[in-house]
Coordinates of C-alpha atoms in Angstrom, one line a residue:
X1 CA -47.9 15.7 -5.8
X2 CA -45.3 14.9 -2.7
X3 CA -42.1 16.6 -2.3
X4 CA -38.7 15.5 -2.4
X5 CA -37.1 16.6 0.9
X6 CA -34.3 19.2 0.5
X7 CA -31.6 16.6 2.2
X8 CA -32.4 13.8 -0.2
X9 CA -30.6 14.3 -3.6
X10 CA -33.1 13.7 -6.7
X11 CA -29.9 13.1 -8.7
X12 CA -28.5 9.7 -9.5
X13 CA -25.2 10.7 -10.6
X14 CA -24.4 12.1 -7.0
X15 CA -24.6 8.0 -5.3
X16 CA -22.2 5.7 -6.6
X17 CA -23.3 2.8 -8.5
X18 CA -22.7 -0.1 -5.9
X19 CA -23.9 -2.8 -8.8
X20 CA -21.3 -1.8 -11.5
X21 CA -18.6 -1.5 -9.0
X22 CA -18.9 -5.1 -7.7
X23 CA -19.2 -6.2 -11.4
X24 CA -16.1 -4.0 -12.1
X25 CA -14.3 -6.0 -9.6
X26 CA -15.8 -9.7 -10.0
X27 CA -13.8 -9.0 -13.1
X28 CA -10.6 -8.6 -11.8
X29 CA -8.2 -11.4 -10.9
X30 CA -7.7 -11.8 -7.4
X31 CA -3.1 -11.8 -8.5
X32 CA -4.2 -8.1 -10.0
X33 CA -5.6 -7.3 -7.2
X34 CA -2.7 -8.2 -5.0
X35 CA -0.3 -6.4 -6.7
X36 CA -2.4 -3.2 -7.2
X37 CA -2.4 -3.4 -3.5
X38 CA 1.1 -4.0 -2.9
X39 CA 2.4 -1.2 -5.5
X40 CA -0.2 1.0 -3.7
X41 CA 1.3 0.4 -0.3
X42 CA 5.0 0.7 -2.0
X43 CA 4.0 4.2 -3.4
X44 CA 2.9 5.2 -0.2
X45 CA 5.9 4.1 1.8
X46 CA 8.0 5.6 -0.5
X47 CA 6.2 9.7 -0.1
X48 CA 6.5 8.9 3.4
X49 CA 9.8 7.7 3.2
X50 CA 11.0 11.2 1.3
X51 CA 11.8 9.3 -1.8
X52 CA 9.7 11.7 -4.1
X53 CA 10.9 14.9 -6.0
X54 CA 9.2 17.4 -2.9
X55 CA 11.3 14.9 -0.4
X56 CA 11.2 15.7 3.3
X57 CA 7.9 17.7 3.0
X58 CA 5.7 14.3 2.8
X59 CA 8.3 12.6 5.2
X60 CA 7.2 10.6 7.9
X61 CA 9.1 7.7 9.5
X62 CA 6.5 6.4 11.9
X63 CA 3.6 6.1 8.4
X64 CA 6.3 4.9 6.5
X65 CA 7.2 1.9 9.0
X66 CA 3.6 1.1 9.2
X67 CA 3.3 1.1 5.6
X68 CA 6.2 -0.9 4.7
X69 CA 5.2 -3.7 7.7
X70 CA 1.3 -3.8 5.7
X71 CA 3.4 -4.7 2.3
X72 CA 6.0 -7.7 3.9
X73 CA 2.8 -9.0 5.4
X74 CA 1.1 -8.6 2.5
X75 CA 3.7 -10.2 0.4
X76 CA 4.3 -12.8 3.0
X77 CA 0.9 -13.8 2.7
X78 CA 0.2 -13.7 -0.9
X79 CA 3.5 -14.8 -1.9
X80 CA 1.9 -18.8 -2.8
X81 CA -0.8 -17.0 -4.3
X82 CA 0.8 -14.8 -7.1
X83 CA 4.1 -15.7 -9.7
X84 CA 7.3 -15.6 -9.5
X85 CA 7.1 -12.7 -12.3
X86 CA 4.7 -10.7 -9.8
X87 CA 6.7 -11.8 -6.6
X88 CA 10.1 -10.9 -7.6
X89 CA 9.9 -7.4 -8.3
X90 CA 7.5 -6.6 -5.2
X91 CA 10.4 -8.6 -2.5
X92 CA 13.0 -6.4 -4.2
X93 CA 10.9 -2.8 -3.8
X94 CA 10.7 -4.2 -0.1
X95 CA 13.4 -4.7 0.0
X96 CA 14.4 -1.5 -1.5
X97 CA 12.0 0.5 0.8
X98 CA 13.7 -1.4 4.1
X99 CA 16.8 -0.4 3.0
X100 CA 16.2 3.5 2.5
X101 CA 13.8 3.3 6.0
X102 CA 17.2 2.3 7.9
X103 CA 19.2 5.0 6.2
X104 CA 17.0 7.7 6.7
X105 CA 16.1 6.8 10.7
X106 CA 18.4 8.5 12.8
X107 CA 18.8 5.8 15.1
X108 CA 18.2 2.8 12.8
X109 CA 16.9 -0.9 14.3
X110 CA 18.5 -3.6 15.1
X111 CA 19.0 -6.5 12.3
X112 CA 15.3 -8.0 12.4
X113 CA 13.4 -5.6 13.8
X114 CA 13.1 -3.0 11.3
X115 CA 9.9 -3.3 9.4
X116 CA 8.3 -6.0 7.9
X117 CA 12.0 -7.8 8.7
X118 CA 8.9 -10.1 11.0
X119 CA 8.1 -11.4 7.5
X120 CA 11.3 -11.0 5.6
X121 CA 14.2 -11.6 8.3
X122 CA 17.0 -9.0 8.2
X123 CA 17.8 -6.7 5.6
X124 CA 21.3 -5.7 4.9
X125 CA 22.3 -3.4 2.5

Protein backbone atom coordinates (compact mmCIF):
# COMPACT_ATOMS: atom_id res chain seq x y z
CA UNK A 1 0.00 0.00 0.00
CA UNK A 2 1.86 3.55 -1.05
CA UNK A 3 1.08 6.72 0.61
CA UNK A 4 -0.30 9.77 -0.54
CA UNK A 5 2.20 12.53 0.32
CA UNK A 6 0.93 15.06 2.83
CA UNK A 7 1.33 18.16 0.10
CA UNK A 8 -0.77 16.38 -2.46
CA UNK A 9 -4.51 16.77 -1.89
CA UNK A 10 -6.52 13.25 -2.23
CA UNK A 11 -9.53 15.49 -2.78
CA UNK A 12 -11.00 16.36 -6.15
CA UNK A 13 -13.15 19.02 -5.14
CA UNK A 14 -10.12 21.15 -3.93
CA UNK A 15 -8.66 21.42 -8.13
CA UNK A 16 -10.84 23.14 -10.44
CA UNK A 17 -12.37 21.29 -13.15
CA UNK A 18 -10.30 22.65 -16.20
CA UNK A 19 -12.64 20.40 -18.72
CA UNK A 20 -16.06 21.81 -17.58
CA UNK A 21 -14.79 25.32 -17.58
CA UNK A 22 -13.60 25.34 -21.15
CA UNK A 23 -17.00 23.63 -22.06
CA UNK A 24 -18.69 26.30 -19.92
CA UNK A 25 -17.18 28.90 -22.07
CA UNK A 26 -17.10 27.18 -25.70
CA UNK A 27 -20.72 27.87 -24.89
CA UNK A 28 -20.73 31.40 -24.63
CA UNK A 29 -20.87 33.87 -27.46
CA UNK A 30 -17.87 35.62 -28.07
CA UNK A 31 -20.61 39.38 -28.11
CA UNK A 32 -21.38 38.00 -24.29
CA UNK A 33 -18.27 37.71 -23.71
CA UNK A 34 -17.38 41.26 -24.69
CA UNK A 35 -19.73 42.92 -22.91
CA UNK A 36 -19.24 40.90 -19.68
CA UNK A 37 -15.82 42.26 -20.03
CA UNK A 38 -16.65 45.75 -20.78
CA UNK A 39 -19.37 46.08 -17.83
CA UNK A 40 -16.65 44.40 -15.69
CA UNK A 41 -14.05 47.08 -16.46
CA UNK A 42 -17.00 49.85 -16.17
CA UNK A 43 -17.82 48.55 -12.60
CA UNK A 44 -14.41 48.78 -11.75
CA UNK A 45 -13.68 52.21 -13.01
CA UNK A 46 -16.59 53.42 -11.39
CA UNK A 47 -15.31 51.98 -7.28
CA UNK A 48 -12.18 53.58 -8.33
CA UNK A 49 -13.69 56.50 -9.59
CA UNK A 50 -15.75 57.10 -5.98
CA UNK A 51 -19.04 56.56 -7.72
CA UNK A 52 -20.26 53.83 -5.11
CA UNK A 53 -22.26 54.36 -1.83
CA UNK A 54 -18.70 54.07 0.48
CA UNK A 55 -17.25 56.82 -2.18
CA UNK A 56 -13.75 58.21 -1.63
CA UNK A 57 -12.71 55.06 0.43
CA UNK A 58 -12.25 52.86 -2.84
CA UNK A 59 -11.06 56.10 -4.78
CA UNK A 60 -8.21 55.99 -6.95
CA UNK A 61 -7.65 58.22 -9.94
CA UNK A 62 -4.48 56.65 -11.26
CA UNK A 63 -6.65 52.70 -11.31
CA UNK A 64 -9.48 54.40 -12.53
CA UNK A 65 -7.67 56.07 -15.61
CA UNK A 66 -6.16 52.73 -16.40
CA UNK A 67 -9.38 51.11 -16.15
CA UNK A 68 -11.33 53.40 -18.21
CA UNK A 69 -8.33 53.51 -21.13
CA UNK A 70 -8.76 49.13 -21.06
CA UNK A 71 -12.73 49.72 -21.73
CA UNK A 72 -12.35 52.68 -24.96
CA UNK A 73 -9.80 50.16 -26.24
CA UNK A 74 -11.84 47.55 -25.64
CA UNK A 75 -14.80 49.10 -27.16
CA UNK A 76 -12.76 50.53 -29.90
CA UNK A 77 -11.83 47.23 -30.84
CA UNK A 78 -14.89 45.27 -30.51
CA UNK A 79 -17.12 47.94 -31.61
CA UNK A 80 -17.49 45.91 -35.49
CA UNK A 81 -17.80 42.92 -33.59
CA UNK A 82 -20.90 43.50 -31.28
CA UNK A 83 -24.53 45.51 -32.04
CA UNK A 84 -25.59 48.58 -32.06
CA UNK A 85 -28.01 47.47 -29.01
CA UNK A 86 -24.62 46.19 -27.10
CA UNK A 87 -22.50 49.26 -28.46
CA UNK A 88 -24.68 52.05 -27.56
CA UNK A 89 -25.05 51.73 -24.01
CA UNK A 90 -21.28 50.66 -23.28
CA UNK A 91 -19.95 54.33 -25.57
CA UNK A 92 -22.37 56.14 -23.24
CA UNK A 93 -21.09 54.50 -19.66
CA UNK A 94 -17.65 55.67 -21.25
CA UNK A 95 -18.60 58.22 -21.81
CA UNK A 96 -20.18 58.68 -18.56
CA UNK A 97 -17.07 57.40 -16.62
CA UNK A 98 -14.75 60.09 -18.79
CA UNK A 99 -16.91 62.59 -17.74
CA UNK A 100 -16.95 62.05 -13.87
CA UNK A 101 -12.81 61.15 -14.21
CA UNK A 102 -12.41 64.93 -15.33
CA UNK A 103 -14.63 66.28 -12.60
CA UNK A 104 -13.18 64.45 -9.89
CA UNK A 105 -9.18 65.15 -11.02
CA UNK A 106 -7.95 68.09 -9.46
CA UNK A 107 -6.10 69.23 -12.35
CA UNK A 108 -8.22 67.67 -15.22
CA UNK A 109 -6.45 66.94 -18.95
CA UNK A 110 -6.51 68.60 -21.73
CA UNK A 111 -9.38 67.91 -24.43
CA UNK A 112 -7.96 64.48 -25.86
CA UNK A 113 -5.81 63.33 -23.53
CA UNK A 114 -7.92 62.15 -20.76
CA UNK A 115 -8.55 58.51 -20.90
CA UNK A 116 -9.45 56.39 -23.52
CA UNK A 117 -10.14 59.99 -25.44
CA UNK A 118 -6.99 57.90 -27.74
CA UNK A 119 -9.98 55.83 -28.90
CA UNK A 120 -12.86 58.05 -28.40
CA UNK A 121 -11.52 61.70 -29.23
CA UNK A 122 -12.51 64.44 -26.67
CA UNK A 123 -15.12 64.29 -24.24
CA UNK A 124 -17.03 67.28 -23.26
CA UNK A 125 -19.51 67.42 -20.83
Amino acid sequence: MSETPQNESTDSSDTPDFEAMTRDIAEVPAVEVIVTVAVNLMSAAAVKLGLTEEGDKHKDLDEARKLVHALAGLLDAGATEVSSFHAAPLRDGLKSLQLAFREASLVPDEPGQGPGEKYTGPVYG
